[in-house]
XYZ file of C-alpha atoms in Angstrom:
342
model
C 146.785 -22.759 146.121
C 143.218 -24.000 146.322
C 140.816 -21.062 146.197
C 137.239 -21.168 147.367
C 135.067 -19.356 144.836
C 131.752 -19.840 146.621
C 130.760 -20.713 150.187
C 129.305 -23.985 148.898
C 132.234 -25.327 146.898
C 131.532 -27.599 143.963
C 131.644 -31.197 142.799
C 134.780 -33.215 143.329
C 136.904 -33.826 140.271
C 137.853 -37.296 141.374
C 135.544 -40.231 142.081
C 134.472 -40.784 145.666
C 133.095 -44.248 146.353
C 131.162 -44.341 149.621
C 131.014 -47.862 151.014
C 129.607 -49.341 154.180
C 131.606 -52.202 155.657
C 130.122 -54.500 158.284
C 132.767 -55.692 160.706
C 133.006 -59.107 162.276
C 135.731 -58.143 164.750
C 133.705 -55.198 166.093
C 130.640 -57.362 166.739
C 129.686 -57.251 170.424
C 132.240 -54.507 171.098
C 132.160 -53.415 174.770
C 130.684 -49.980 174.031
C 127.892 -51.301 171.839
C 129.043 -49.099 168.966
C 127.911 -49.769 165.378
C 129.549 -52.585 163.458
C 128.500 -51.126 160.091
C 131.006 -48.389 159.277
C 131.453 -45.888 156.442
C 134.520 -46.306 154.273
C 135.301 -43.839 151.503
C 137.748 -44.315 148.649
C 138.860 -41.324 146.560
C 140.301 -41.991 143.101
C 141.836 -39.113 141.074
C 140.249 -38.349 137.696
C 143.330 -39.424 135.715
C 143.311 -42.911 137.297
C 141.160 -45.471 135.499
C 138.885 -47.716 137.597
C 140.920 -50.802 136.679
C 144.311 -49.128 137.061
C 146.130 -50.619 140.029
C 147.614 -47.980 142.317
C 149.132 -47.656 145.772
C 146.658 -46.875 148.559
C 147.028 -44.483 151.460
C 144.712 -44.991 154.427
C 143.706 -41.698 156.042
C 142.630 -41.845 159.695
C 141.231 -39.115 161.918
C 141.970 -37.429 165.183
C 140.085 -37.910 168.430
C 136.310 -37.355 167.962
C 136.763 -37.353 164.172
C 134.279 -39.119 161.904
C 134.468 -39.781 158.187
C 131.762 -37.215 157.459
C 134.068 -34.592 158.951
C 136.297 -34.667 155.889
C 133.510 -32.789 154.086
C 133.261 -30.103 156.762
C 134.399 -26.698 155.539
C 135.999 -24.377 158.117
C 135.274 -20.657 157.770
C 136.971 -19.200 154.686
C 138.804 -22.459 153.951
C 138.044 -25.476 151.763
C 137.268 -28.828 153.318
C 140.024 -31.383 153.761
C 138.307 -33.590 151.168
C 138.399 -30.732 148.647
C 142.082 -30.217 149.407
C 142.888 -33.875 148.752
C 140.832 -33.856 145.556
C 142.389 -30.649 144.219
C 145.946 -31.774 144.936
C 145.468 -35.123 143.235
C 144.027 -33.573 140.043
C 147.508 -32.581 138.914
C 148.629 -34.978 136.172
C 152.073 -34.930 137.764
C 150.706 -36.301 141.028
C 151.660 -39.963 141.409
C 148.633 -42.245 140.936
C 147.213 -43.223 144.309
C 143.890 -43.963 145.978
C 142.942 -42.607 149.376
C 140.860 -44.705 151.773
C 139.129 -42.752 154.552
C 138.573 -45.022 157.543
C 136.078 -44.721 160.420
C 137.310 -45.947 163.817
C 135.184 -43.573 165.886
C 133.641 -44.750 169.160
C 131.084 -43.419 171.611
C 134.021 -42.316 173.784
C 135.316 -40.217 170.895
C 137.961 -42.513 169.493
C 139.795 -45.822 169.580
C 143.455 -44.781 169.191
C 143.427 -47.502 166.511
C 144.374 -50.209 169.018
C 142.708 -53.413 170.185
C 141.229 -52.831 173.641
C 139.003 -54.985 175.867
C 137.185 -51.813 176.959
C 136.679 -50.288 173.511
C 136.950 -52.888 170.746
C 139.414 -54.390 168.286
C 139.919 -51.375 166.050
C 143.524 -52.197 165.193
C 142.475 -55.559 163.786
C 139.512 -53.934 162.058
C 141.767 -51.424 160.302
C 144.629 -53.729 159.373
C 142.644 -56.788 158.339
C 139.024 -56.072 157.522
C 139.342 -52.581 156.029
C 142.464 -53.310 154.015
C 141.020 -56.582 152.706
C 137.798 -54.795 151.718
C 139.602 -52.049 149.815
C 141.826 -54.547 148.019
C 138.770 -56.616 147.075
C 136.688 -53.709 145.753
C 139.296 -51.460 144.122
C 142.260 -51.857 141.825
C 145.088 -51.675 144.323
C 148.633 -52.909 144.612
C 147.971 -55.296 147.511
C 151.381 -55.227 149.170
C 152.780 -53.434 152.194
C 155.360 -51.750 149.977
C 152.494 -49.997 148.176
C 150.363 -49.036 151.184
C 150.703 -46.011 153.432
C 148.825 -44.608 156.387
C 148.413 -40.966 157.388
C 146.667 -38.923 160.038
C 146.763 -36.023 162.442
C 146.717 -35.970 166.267
C 145.211 -39.302 167.381
C 145.194 -40.180 163.685
C 148.868 -39.286 163.592
C 149.332 -41.574 166.575
C 147.606 -44.401 164.723
C 149.792 -43.711 161.699
C 152.916 -43.932 163.866
C 152.167 -47.166 165.681
C 150.350 -49.181 163.027
C 153.317 -49.760 160.672
C 155.432 -50.623 163.719
C 152.959 -53.325 164.725
C 151.969 -54.446 161.221
C 154.832 -53.911 158.782
C 153.277 -56.713 156.753
C 150.395 -54.351 155.937
C 151.819 -50.805 155.757
C 155.066 -49.621 154.206
C 154.973 -45.861 154.803
C 153.523 -43.359 157.246
C 152.740 -39.687 157.681
C 152.077 -38.272 161.136
C 150.900 -34.708 161.618
C 151.348 -33.850 165.310
C 150.734 -37.432 166.358
C 150.238 -38.167 170.063
C 153.681 -38.893 171.468
C 155.955 -38.237 174.443
C 153.067 -38.847 176.812
C 154.564 -36.979 179.760
C 154.273 -33.746 177.776
C 151.011 -34.258 175.882
C 148.930 -36.087 178.513
C 150.401 -36.083 182.018
C 150.174 -32.323 182.414
C 146.367 -32.563 182.256
C 146.013 -35.161 185.013
C 146.056 -32.553 187.764
C 143.261 -30.616 186.042
C 141.190 -33.776 185.626
C 141.655 -34.617 189.320
C 140.550 -31.107 190.311
C 137.509 -31.190 187.992
C 136.416 -34.544 189.418
C 136.793 -33.213 192.963
C 135.021 -29.904 192.432
C 132.289 -30.874 189.960
C 131.713 -34.602 190.349
C 132.245 -35.562 193.986
C 135.566 -37.149 193.059
C 133.723 -39.873 191.159
C 133.885 -41.004 187.548
C 130.489 -42.611 188.024
C 129.080 -39.206 188.984
C 130.719 -37.633 185.939
C 129.263 -40.170 183.497
C 125.812 -39.902 185.052
C 125.942 -36.114 184.822
C 127.462 -36.161 181.328
C 124.734 -38.440 179.975
C 122.015 -36.163 181.370
C 123.040 -32.949 179.596
C 124.614 -31.673 176.375
C 128.283 -32.513 176.022
C 130.427 -29.414 176.475
C 128.021 -27.642 178.820
C 130.677 -27.925 181.541
C 134.126 -26.500 180.762
C 136.091 -29.688 181.529
C 133.953 -32.184 179.590
C 136.396 -32.653 176.723
C 139.376 -33.166 179.010
C 137.555 -35.693 181.196
C 136.161 -37.722 178.310
C 139.483 -37.783 176.477
C 141.404 -38.900 179.573
C 138.984 -41.750 180.234
C 139.022 -42.753 176.569
C 142.814 -42.963 176.523
C 142.778 -45.090 179.667
C 140.167 -47.340 178.073
C 142.543 -47.848 175.148
C 145.838 -48.267 177.006
C 145.150 -49.453 180.562
C 142.086 -51.675 180.579
C 142.102 -55.175 182.039
C 140.982 -58.180 179.979
C 137.541 -57.939 181.588
C 137.203 -54.325 180.413
C 137.941 -52.648 183.761
C 139.532 -49.253 183.079
C 142.391 -48.003 185.256
C 143.424 -44.339 185.392
C 147.160 -43.559 185.603
C 146.758 -41.041 188.464
C 145.041 -40.849 191.824
C 142.584 -38.341 193.297
C 145.403 -35.826 193.823
C 146.775 -36.151 190.297
C 149.742 -38.208 191.474
C 150.902 -40.847 189.000
C 150.003 -44.470 189.687
C 153.274 -45.946 188.531
C 152.168 -49.364 187.312
C 149.251 -47.952 185.306
C 151.333 -45.104 183.918
C 153.882 -47.690 182.804
C 151.137 -49.363 180.772
C 150.496 -46.056 179.012
C 154.176 -45.545 178.289
C 154.331 -48.932 176.571
C 152.015 -47.362 173.960
C 154.008 -44.132 173.609
C 155.513 -44.017 170.086
C 158.692 -42.522 171.523
C 159.128 -45.617 173.700
C 157.969 -48.003 170.961
C 160.583 -47.054 168.375
C 163.501 -49.041 169.799
C 161.448 -52.211 170.143
C 160.201 -52.014 166.540
C 163.441 -50.980 164.884
C 163.352 -53.635 162.173
C 159.827 -52.678 161.112
C 160.739 -48.991 160.967
C 163.914 -49.636 159.005
C 161.809 -51.361 156.366
C 159.456 -48.424 155.716
C 159.695 -46.606 152.400
C 158.701 -43.216 153.800
C 158.281 -41.521 157.178
C 156.787 -38.002 157.211
C 156.750 -36.196 160.558
C 155.572 -32.643 161.148
C 153.947 -30.452 163.798
C 153.277 -26.820 164.575
C 155.750 -25.017 166.820
C 152.846 -23.629 168.886
C 150.969 -26.914 169.266
C 148.626 -26.653 172.267
C 149.379 -30.255 173.257
C 153.146 -29.846 172.943
C 153.231 -32.338 170.111
C 156.050 -30.472 168.429
C 158.154 -31.809 171.305
C 156.718 -35.292 170.907
C 157.296 -35.272 167.155
C 160.890 -34.187 167.651
C 161.376 -36.908 170.265
C 160.088 -39.519 167.789
C 162.537 -38.179 165.200
C 165.390 -38.408 167.672
C 164.535 -42.003 168.572
C 164.394 -42.908 164.892
C 167.824 -41.401 164.320
C 169.132 -43.415 167.266
C 168.144 -46.661 165.492
C 169.641 -45.471 162.210
C 166.433 -44.323 160.532
C 166.294 -40.810 159.117
C 162.715 -39.655 158.440
C 162.213 -38.879 154.771
C 160.599 -35.609 155.893
C 160.731 -33.824 159.238
C 159.414 -30.306 159.737
C 158.311 -27.978 162.505
C 156.250 -25.131 161.065
C 154.660 -21.997 162.502
C 151.194 -23.127 163.596
C 149.175 -24.541 166.456
C 147.464 -27.939 166.576
C 144.452 -26.453 164.803
C 143.828 -25.442 161.212
C 146.667 -27.451 159.692
C 144.631 -29.481 157.224
C 146.615 -27.835 154.414
C 149.495 -30.112 155.449
C 147.638 -33.297 154.504
C 148.081 -33.151 150.704
C 151.791 -32.390 151.069
C 152.347 -35.598 152.991
C 150.061 -37.609 150.709
C 152.135 -36.663 147.684
C 155.351 -37.450 149.567
C 154.100 -40.945 150.430
C 152.577 -41.539 146.992
C 155.897 -40.804 145.290
C 157.620 -43.416 147.443
C 154.925 -46.094 147.279
C 154.997 -46.503 143.519
C 156.015 -49.937 142.207
């Protein structure tokens, strides 16, 4: 177990290369977000700079930024320290971790290409992967690349190998967004009520108010922003117009909701069976007390995988909520690293 001897921690044992990558595909993105993005690569101390290794791309949950990996919760080490400590073990399979930034001014991108947000799926799969392969000693094949994340990062880890099996050959999803009727639809009624009571039933009023004060100074800010951001990712027209999947009373708008469900990993599994059958590892886990009911979503993904003849290499429900589960990351990283070796 990693122990924290001082409140300030200490130097990493591995080598952390902090790059900045300037994206072509994010140029002129609809939100005007930066095209120069941080990209970190962590190499364990027992791996030589010219030693080719598998690479695991680590992506973050909604509102997460790369700098957050350094953040230390009270009485716990940072996630970056956990990764570093776990990979120090000489018995740990050699692997590099690439920490990717796909944050947006709405809080996140869901790692998809969207006309209202930007082409973050293409950025991740093409520009970031090409950059890492060009600047580090990697094994540049899908069979030696994995992707891992939690929450929205877990969602990105679920869908990306389905869509791009030519790039990624393994995945780890910690409580990834899935089974949208349980993790999202239950909040629509609360969003409709908050718009009615606090914002004259108008998204325009909400954004005007939100931009004029500190975020979080109203109790429903997070829920409203997240709901809009998801719609911007999954139900935006080619011209960038965003459609919400419910009306002023919280009632589902069927055609828009159907667009969301097309992006639900539970619904995606059957249509991407061949890609999933070709993966070398699938790690799925979630806390049994997850506030967003993602234990149910994770189990539903597992069940769909079994239906197409794919047994996850690891499936686990453990006693926890959605929060404070960063200790799970190194477990999954080792699991993928063992299976991504040449």
